[in-house]
XYZ file of C-alpha atoms in Angstrom:
561
model
C -25.861 142.009 -185.803
C -22.190 142.931 -185.220
C -19.906 143.724 -188.133
C -18.428 140.579 -189.374
C -14.805 142.093 -189.279
C -15.292 142.989 -185.604
C -12.819 141.188 -183.235
C -10.890 142.084 -180.248
C -7.523 143.786 -180.623
C -5.404 140.677 -180.191
C -2.857 138.798 -182.194
C -2.215 135.167 -182.734
C 0.596 135.487 -180.220
C -2.052 135.958 -177.274
C -3.458 132.588 -177.917
C -2.184 129.079 -177.244
C -0.786 127.363 -180.248
C -1.831 123.993 -178.903
C -5.476 125.294 -178.758
C -5.142 126.470 -182.344
C -4.087 122.944 -183.400
C -6.973 121.401 -181.827
C -9.569 123.772 -183.246
C -7.829 123.387 -186.751
C -8.003 119.627 -186.446
C -11.536 119.852 -185.270
C -12.597 121.857 -188.361
C -11.241 118.962 -190.443
C -13.202 116.692 -188.597
C -16.405 118.642 -188.791
C -15.943 118.791 -192.613
C -15.581 114.941 -192.606
C -18.807 114.447 -190.304
C -20.767 116.600 -192.716
C -19.764 114.369 -195.637
C -20.600 111.235 -193.770
C -24.125 112.527 -192.813
C -24.829 113.522 -196.532
C -23.559 110.335 -197.899
C -25.605 108.114 -195.306
C -28.897 109.921 -196.106
C -28.606 110.499 -199.908
C -31.049 108.687 -202.215
C -28.889 108.762 -205.307
C -25.972 106.246 -205.894
C -24.003 108.982 -207.639
C -23.738 110.493 -204.154
C -23.825 107.594 -201.640
C -21.793 105.273 -203.692
C -19.618 107.331 -206.310
C -19.232 110.151 -203.688
C -19.750 112.783 -206.319
C -19.971 115.586 -203.455
C -17.871 117.711 -201.235
C -18.170 119.511 -197.944
C -16.392 122.442 -196.332
C -16.387 124.596 -193.367
C -15.406 128.184 -194.269
C -14.572 131.413 -192.425
C -16.822 134.369 -192.037
C -15.531 135.795 -195.250
C -16.202 132.679 -197.236
C -12.598 131.551 -197.388
C -12.338 127.675 -197.199
C -10.912 126.785 -193.657
C -11.318 122.994 -193.841
C -12.628 120.529 -196.220
C -13.993 116.929 -196.152
C -13.456 114.022 -198.605
C -15.026 113.941 -202.080
C -14.021 115.537 -205.353
C -11.327 118.081 -205.021
C -12.665 120.223 -207.872
C -15.901 120.406 -205.847
C -14.032 121.720 -202.764
C -12.896 124.748 -204.588
C -16.343 125.649 -205.755
C -17.695 126.315 -202.145
C -15.594 129.401 -201.355
C -16.723 130.905 -204.775
C -20.332 129.914 -204.023
C -20.314 132.020 -200.696
C -18.741 134.905 -202.467
C -21.471 134.778 -205.036
C -24.071 134.982 -202.083
C -22.150 138.154 -200.756
C -22.462 139.889 -204.218
C -26.332 139.269 -203.961
C -27.071 139.942 -200.303
C -25.992 142.752 -198.001
C -24.438 141.473 -194.829
C -27.498 142.601 -192.842
C -29.667 140.453 -195.219
C -27.755 137.143 -194.066
C -29.594 136.055 -190.870
C -29.399 133.066 -188.536
C -31.446 130.122 -189.855
C -30.685 131.124 -193.434
C -29.969 128.291 -195.872
C -28.892 129.285 -199.424
C -28.977 127.113 -202.744
C -27.201 127.898 -206.072
C -26.567 125.899 -209.062
C -26.253 128.551 -211.552
C -22.511 129.117 -212.715
C -23.495 132.775 -213.418
C -24.564 133.392 -209.718
C -21.717 131.479 -207.751
C -22.812 128.032 -208.852
C -19.575 127.737 -210.690
C -19.784 124.190 -212.403
C -23.040 123.204 -214.113
C -26.792 123.177 -213.227
C -26.411 119.449 -212.024
C -24.297 120.455 -209.200
C -26.321 122.033 -206.398
C -24.454 124.076 -203.780
C -26.273 124.451 -200.302
C -24.698 126.955 -197.778
C -25.694 128.130 -194.320
C -24.132 131.121 -192.270
C -23.134 130.253 -188.726
C -24.001 132.835 -185.919
C -22.777 132.958 -182.412
C -24.647 135.634 -180.308
C -25.804 137.567 -183.318
C -22.140 137.374 -184.771
C -21.422 135.666 -188.178
C -18.535 133.678 -187.375
C -18.426 130.946 -190.272
C -20.144 129.160 -192.992
C -20.818 125.621 -193.694
C -21.426 124.306 -197.228
C -21.657 121.404 -199.518
C -22.105 120.475 -203.215
C -23.418 117.242 -204.841
C -24.529 116.166 -208.282
C -28.167 115.704 -208.783
C -29.087 113.000 -211.539
C -31.744 115.283 -213.032
C -32.649 119.112 -212.891
C -34.922 119.337 -216.088
C -33.793 120.547 -219.283
C -34.152 119.419 -222.678
C -32.810 115.918 -222.086
C -32.853 113.399 -219.162
C -29.963 113.817 -217.213
C -29.811 117.558 -217.901
C -26.430 117.121 -219.763
C -26.600 117.529 -223.545
C -23.904 117.862 -225.949
C -26.432 119.731 -228.168
C -26.940 122.537 -225.835
C -26.025 125.873 -227.060
C -27.494 127.846 -224.080
C -27.806 127.262 -220.355
C -31.471 127.817 -220.605
C -31.579 124.414 -222.264
C -29.804 122.437 -219.360
C -32.339 122.737 -216.584
C -33.718 124.811 -213.712
C -31.357 127.771 -212.832
C -31.287 128.370 -208.938
C -29.270 131.808 -208.564
C -28.168 131.911 -205.007
C -31.591 132.007 -203.451
C -32.898 131.194 -199.777
C -34.247 127.855 -199.148
C -34.882 128.787 -195.677
C -35.093 132.277 -194.393
C -34.388 132.812 -190.530
C -35.214 129.009 -190.206
C -38.564 129.131 -192.224
C -38.930 126.832 -195.228
C -39.387 128.850 -198.504
C -41.754 126.264 -199.982
C -41.996 128.082 -203.289
C -38.375 127.239 -204.066
C -38.782 123.631 -203.020
C -41.755 123.229 -205.312
C -39.814 124.687 -208.152
C -37.143 122.295 -207.696
C -39.505 119.349 -207.414
C -41.520 120.165 -210.425
C -38.318 120.887 -212.648
C -36.949 117.149 -212.484
C -37.944 113.847 -213.845
C -36.816 112.168 -210.650
C -38.560 114.193 -207.972
C -38.335 111.405 -205.089
C -34.402 111.170 -205.762
C -34.021 115.048 -205.898
C -36.014 115.465 -202.682
C -33.917 112.853 -200.768
C -30.723 114.283 -201.947
C -31.770 117.851 -201.156
C -32.792 116.974 -197.489
C -29.624 114.976 -197.160
C -27.506 118.106 -197.997
C -29.567 119.969 -195.569
C -28.859 117.560 -192.890
C -25.208 117.872 -193.558
C -25.322 121.541 -192.967
C -27.073 121.240 -189.699
C -24.592 118.582 -188.468
C -21.794 121.193 -189.542
C -23.583 124.200 -187.847
C -23.992 122.295 -184.693
C -20.465 121.157 -184.404
C -19.082 124.479 -185.261
C -21.104 126.225 -182.423
C -20.094 123.509 -180.140
C -16.476 124.294 -180.946
C -17.057 128.041 -180.391
C -18.970 127.307 -177.137
C -15.976 125.527 -175.738
C -13.216 127.911 -176.898
C -14.932 131.226 -177.364
C -15.612 133.053 -180.454
C -12.382 135.173 -180.604
C -10.074 132.154 -180.220
C -12.173 130.295 -182.779
C -11.600 133.012 -185.296
C -7.945 133.386 -184.542
C -7.325 129.825 -184.865
C -8.896 129.972 -188.452
C -6.993 133.154 -189.338
C -3.709 131.316 -188.279
C -4.555 128.138 -190.283
C -4.983 130.411 -193.468
C -1.589 132.063 -192.600
C 0.082 128.639 -192.412
C -1.382 127.805 -195.872
C 0.006 130.883 -197.263
C 3.400 130.509 -195.617
C 3.517 126.847 -197.190
C 2.781 128.072 -200.636
C 5.211 130.926 -200.434
C 7.901 128.709 -199.262
C 7.331 126.232 -202.059
C 7.299 128.929 -204.562
C 10.822 130.046 -203.353
C 12.199 126.578 -204.093
C 10.950 126.630 -207.863
C 13.402 128.144 -210.319
C 11.782 131.503 -211.660
C 10.958 131.519 -215.465
C 8.148 131.603 -217.990
C 6.981 128.381 -219.308
C 4.670 127.966 -222.392
C 2.851 124.875 -223.544
C 0.213 123.967 -226.126
C -1.587 120.816 -226.689
C -3.876 119.596 -229.613
C -7.199 118.523 -228.564
C -9.378 115.702 -229.925
C -11.353 118.229 -232.020
C -8.129 119.553 -233.591
C -8.435 122.786 -231.505
C -5.057 124.103 -229.898
C -5.124 124.986 -226.111
C -2.199 127.083 -224.809
C -0.917 128.145 -221.481
C 1.815 130.498 -220.388
C 3.085 130.043 -216.698
C 5.078 132.713 -214.979
C 6.745 131.673 -211.758
C 8.650 133.776 -209.347
C 9.070 133.934 -205.479
C 5.871 136.039 -205.142
C 3.373 134.582 -207.739
C 2.508 131.707 -209.711
C 0.681 133.330 -212.863
C -1.353 131.058 -215.180
C -2.332 132.885 -218.415
C -5.040 131.151 -220.476
C -6.139 134.005 -222.604
C -5.073 132.655 -225.936
C -7.477 129.864 -226.360
C -10.468 128.979 -228.488
C -13.959 130.758 -228.216
C -16.665 129.247 -226.161
C -18.755 126.854 -228.124
C -21.608 124.286 -227.337
C -21.699 122.833 -223.764
C -18.020 122.344 -223.425
C -17.324 125.449 -221.630
C -16.034 126.432 -217.991
C -16.908 129.343 -215.956
C -14.152 131.635 -214.987
C -14.175 130.429 -211.280
C -14.221 126.831 -212.587
C -11.051 127.260 -214.618
C -9.562 128.852 -211.340
C -10.386 125.603 -209.507
C -8.524 123.654 -212.112
C -5.686 125.680 -211.939
C -5.756 125.492 -208.023
C -5.678 121.763 -208.109
C -2.582 121.731 -210.519
C -0.878 124.416 -208.352
C -1.311 122.529 -205.146
C -0.176 119.084 -206.694
C 2.862 120.784 -208.036
C 3.994 123.046 -205.215
C 3.024 121.455 -201.855
C 0.489 118.650 -201.764
C 0.741 117.989 -198.069
C -0.119 121.582 -197.099
C -3.473 122.801 -195.850
C -5.748 123.245 -198.770
C -7.397 126.312 -197.369
C -7.963 129.715 -198.871
C -4.524 131.157 -197.682
C -2.721 128.561 -199.733
C -3.855 130.009 -202.934
C -3.134 133.634 -202.264
C 0.170 133.642 -204.292
C -1.835 132.167 -207.395
C -3.075 134.264 -210.096
C -5.261 133.194 -213.104
C -5.717 135.298 -216.189
C -8.477 134.405 -218.719
C -10.297 136.089 -221.680
C -14.156 136.443 -221.301
C -15.966 134.611 -224.262
C -13.425 131.764 -224.268
C -13.820 128.036 -223.285
C -12.180 128.780 -220.197
C -14.200 131.867 -219.223
C -17.711 131.470 -220.743
C -20.188 134.436 -220.753
C -23.986 134.208 -220.405
C -25.955 132.630 -221.745
C -23.305 129.983 -222.726
C -23.918 126.358 -221.952
C -21.720 124.352 -219.436
C -23.027 120.822 -219.245
C -19.741 119.286 -219.965
C -17.530 121.876 -218.124
C -15.668 119.172 -216.635
C -14.023 118.113 -219.684
C -12.701 121.556 -220.268
C -11.529 122.003 -216.683
C -9.732 118.551 -216.710
C -7.695 119.777 -219.938
C -6.569 122.853 -217.926
C -5.372 120.589 -215.046
C -3.701 118.063 -217.351
C -2.078 120.625 -219.678
C -0.550 122.722 -216.669
C 0.963 119.486 -215.275
C 2.182 118.570 -218.608
C 3.680 121.888 -219.062
C 5.591 121.621 -215.734
C 6.648 118.020 -216.647
C 8.407 119.367 -219.692
C 10.638 121.703 -217.560
C 10.828 119.647 -214.263
C 11.463 116.015 -215.223
C 10.447 113.382 -212.596
C 7.710 115.522 -211.061
C 4.848 114.380 -213.180
C 4.240 110.884 -214.361
C 3.253 109.887 -218.036
C -0.363 110.834 -219.182
C -3.433 109.324 -217.742
C -6.789 108.748 -219.344
C -7.765 112.245 -218.281
C -11.490 112.382 -218.674
C -14.514 112.192 -216.466
C -16.006 110.005 -219.135
C -19.567 111.139 -218.008
C -22.113 108.211 -218.977
C -25.794 108.855 -218.618
C -28.215 105.829 -219.228
C -32.132 106.076 -218.484
C -35.452 105.497 -219.680
C -38.506 103.337 -218.554
C -37.367 100.584 -215.979
C -38.019 97.142 -217.260
C -39.823 96.172 -214.081
C -42.038 98.883 -213.102
C -41.936 101.333 -215.961
C -40.890 104.371 -214.052
C -38.205 106.420 -215.222
C -34.795 105.981 -214.144
C -31.502 107.757 -214.800
C -27.954 106.451 -213.888
C -25.093 108.996 -214.041
C -21.588 107.544 -213.934
C -17.969 108.838 -214.130
C -15.610 106.256 -215.165
C -12.479 105.042 -213.867
C -9.125 104.540 -215.976
C -5.576 104.104 -216.291
C -2.940 106.402 -214.818
C 0.516 106.882 -216.326
C 3.722 105.078 -215.287
C 6.684 106.857 -213.739
C 10.166 105.747 -213.073
C 10.268 102.768 -210.855
C 6.615 102.008 -210.924
C 3.734 100.828 -213.354
C 0.750 103.164 -213.395
C -2.193 102.539 -210.999
C -5.230 100.733 -212.729
C -8.841 101.569 -212.635
C -8.571 104.971 -210.896
C -10.535 108.232 -211.167
C -8.733 111.147 -212.860
C -6.582 113.290 -210.452
C -8.902 116.074 -211.136
C -12.081 113.918 -210.000
C -10.285 112.819 -206.888
C -10.763 109.874 -204.411
C -14.176 108.731 -205.352
C -15.529 105.302 -206.285
C -17.390 103.587 -209.326
C -20.849 102.356 -208.814
C -20.911 98.657 -207.834
C -22.368 96.161 -210.545
C -24.706 95.136 -207.758
C -26.060 98.639 -207.028
C -26.370 99.401 -210.713
C -28.439 96.224 -211.359
C -30.626 96.595 -208.175
C -31.262 100.433 -208.508
C -31.385 100.914 -212.371
C -32.748 99.231 -215.372
C -29.545 97.817 -216.588
C -27.648 94.380 -216.339
C -23.726 94.482 -215.921
C -22.487 91.646 -218.060
C -18.784 92.292 -217.528
C -16.547 94.575 -215.287
C -12.843 93.950 -216.564
C -9.582 96.096 -217.148
C -8.842 97.001 -220.620
C -6.789 94.486 -222.363
C -6.126 96.918 -225.337
C -2.517 97.529 -226.417
C -0.995 100.989 -225.387
C 1.098 102.300 -222.534
C 3.949 99.766 -222.921
C 7.296 100.689 -221.364
C 9.987 99.845 -219.037
C 7.176 100.544 -216.751
C 3.685 100.320 -218.190
C 0.723 102.563 -217.778
C -2.131 101.579 -215.750
C -5.100 99.756 -217.344
C -8.434 101.422 -218.042
C -11.669 99.303 -217.998
C -14.027 97.435 -220.178
C -17.457 97.426 -218.845
C -20.583 95.924 -220.616
C -24.070 97.426 -219.646
C -26.883 95.463 -221.221
C -30.117 97.371 -221.691
C -33.162 95.615 -220.461
C -36.033 97.688 -221.819
C -36.975 99.499 -225.111
C -36.913 103.215 -225.661
C -33.850 103.780 -223.114
C -31.297 106.551 -223.919
C -27.470 106.906 -223.824
C -25.701 110.297 -223.403
C -21.907 110.676 -222.767
C -19.107 113.140 -223.094
C -15.509 111.482 -223.291
C -12.470 113.392 -224.217
C -9.050 111.797 -224.866
C -11.131 109.957 -227.566
C -8.532 110.475 -230.259
C -5.325 111.598 -228.787
C -4.174 109.207 -226.192
C -2.288 109.822 -222.922
C 1.496 110.438 -223.775
C 4.408 108.354 -222.941
C 7.525 109.518 -221.143
C 11.264 108.747 -221.832
C 10.498 106.238 -224.423
C 7.550 104.801 -223.150
C 4.620 104.184 -225.520
C 1.290 106.340 -225.536
C -1.669 104.825 -223.780
C -5.137 104.300 -225.455
C -8.318 106.156 -225.772
C -11.661 106.364 -224.160
C -14.814 105.607 -226.020
C -18.175 103.828 -225.963
C -18.867 100.978 -228.437
C -22.576 100.608 -228.758
C -23.358 97.043 -229.866
C -26.900 96.492 -231.448
C -28.693 92.978 -231.321
C -28.534 93.179 -235.209
C -24.646 92.944 -234.841
C -23.938 96.468 -235.818
C -21.396 98.601 -233.844
C -21.042 102.256 -233.400
C -18.159 104.087 -231.911
C -19.175 107.143 -229.619
C -17.173 109.929 -227.590
C -19.794 112.620 -227.525
C -23.528 112.013 -228.133
C -26.925 112.800 -226.575
C -30.186 110.783 -226.239
C -28.996 107.986 -228.317
C -31.901 105.348 -228.362
C -30.895 102.063 -226.889
C -33.282 98.866 -226.744
C -33.553 95.638 -225.080
C -30.486 93.531 -225.572
C -28.206 96.347 -226.823
C -24.775 96.418 -225.201
C -23.116 99.770 -224.101
C -19.488 98.744 -223.766
C -17.557 101.395 -221.771
C -13.704 101.447 -222.650
C -11.599 103.947 -220.810
C -7.878 104.463 -221.752
C -4.633 102.916 -220.528
C -2.191 105.372 -219.059
C 1.163 106.100 -220.844
C 4.344 104.051 -220.358
C 7.628 105.330 -219.045
C 11.043 104.198 -220.231
C 12.220 102.037 -223.077
C 10.113 98.860 -223.282
C 13.183 96.830 -224.233
C 14.101 97.444 -220.632
C 11.084 95.730 -218.844
C 11.862 92.899 -216.929
C 10.897 89.497 -218.433
C 9.152 88.638 -214.905
C 6.994 91.770 -215.531
C 6.044 90.819 -219.035
C 5.104 87.185 -217.965
C 2.976 88.637 -215.153
C 1.138 90.906 -217.573
C 0.450 88.015 -219.928
C -0.707 85.798 -217.088
C -3.203 88.675 -216.025
C -4.469 89.150 -219.350
C -2.981 92.681 -219.811
C -0.735 91.561 -222.632
C -0.988 89.012 -225.625
C 1.908 86.994 -226.485
C 1.816 88.524 -229.905
C 2.039 91.931 -228.465
C 4.599 91.036 -226.136
C 6.757 89.940 -229.024
C 6.065 92.854 -231.027
C 6.838 95.449 -228.284
C 9.158 93.717 -225.945
C 10.710 91.041 -228.091
C 9.413 88.629 -225.711
C 6.484 86.219 -226.558
C 5.964 84.443 -223.183
């Protein structure tokens, strides 16, 4: 095999820029096609309805060249996963026909054990020219609780089967031992099998399309186009930095637990440095890997500097992330990571809030800012087989000058994904959906009000089911801006058939039985501006839509409808 760094002594000036543009656009189309192929063939609603996955085409070094739709925080996993493969395998051990799997954050998996990364090298005439990769959430990968996410876990060994960047296929031959290990370490083997092969199908589509592109334009032109795309990303990032005032900005924020999270930003024309060293020690299952923290920072960096630039590896070259091993933002083995997302979303939120303090008008008021991961399962009421539904929740975003906040959206960290429709939840899982509504609780009022969260009621249809959840912003609500009021909090209210109620934010394996109601409530976003300046027409509209009671309108706006 030729050395992956070998390339003819040419420069980008020797190629046609129009051809570059065609290849670069084609890479985006390939990533999108990989995404669609995986969505259309997956077994689990968390993938085919919620779109809890991402896809990428990467260069020969494992840098992201183009990405499909899905969760932004997942896209940033895939380059780091490829680099994990390079750490484990010498270049001459990576062969055509290989397919790698990794879910272990200590071996390039980055997030938590539920998120499986699949990756395949793409060779042309014996030369490694690219990688194709995807990541998707699997509902159950073993561990000490159904759904594999436990708020009680203290070690990663308790969270499921660990796949440390191993070969699923070796030169095209299926490694049946690895498949068998995966199938036997899940409570949902049929779903896992279907989701696994859907991911493999996505890789095959990506590999085929990349090779078609290389066959049409040649390997040298292809690689030069990818390198040019990376350079474009870097140029855009550095141009954005030059337009930001240099300085050092610090910010700290109290969390629901009472812990204080701190960040220091140092911005100059060459670097954007994010220092997270002064933060709490790792604890329980709410920890992030070093690479996962970097992803959260990357998302905030791009959102602030140049949202429209290519989100490839070149764009993030000016970014530097500093962490301290053994903290929640840089977990050390064998720490647990089941609820990593709630840690990373705090970083994303905190950086944007820090910037908002110094650059008014750039960032809206606070949003519900939690994945609000909700897992329900147990024996199905109709056939008795085990089911598990894993659902992130939508909520309210903050208002900004001139606009009310959007309602019923996923957090910015979670991206442009979807909730699971009530019809699918009822058809596929052992639950009835009695209500799907926007959250009518007070909070987030202002000249422009925050977006509304949701108020969803799941009715349990069998005994000995379970509920697990991890919600942050359950005590401290999203913040208001410029006189706007704070929003409301995220929580679950468990309503028992005996009339008792229990409010939950983090819990594992809570027993629920026939007729119990799991009421999911997500926060309203923060408001913007003095409520006294809200127009009477907007107040009337909110009352008419059930977003606001006449009594609350009189209290906050001085207008009772």
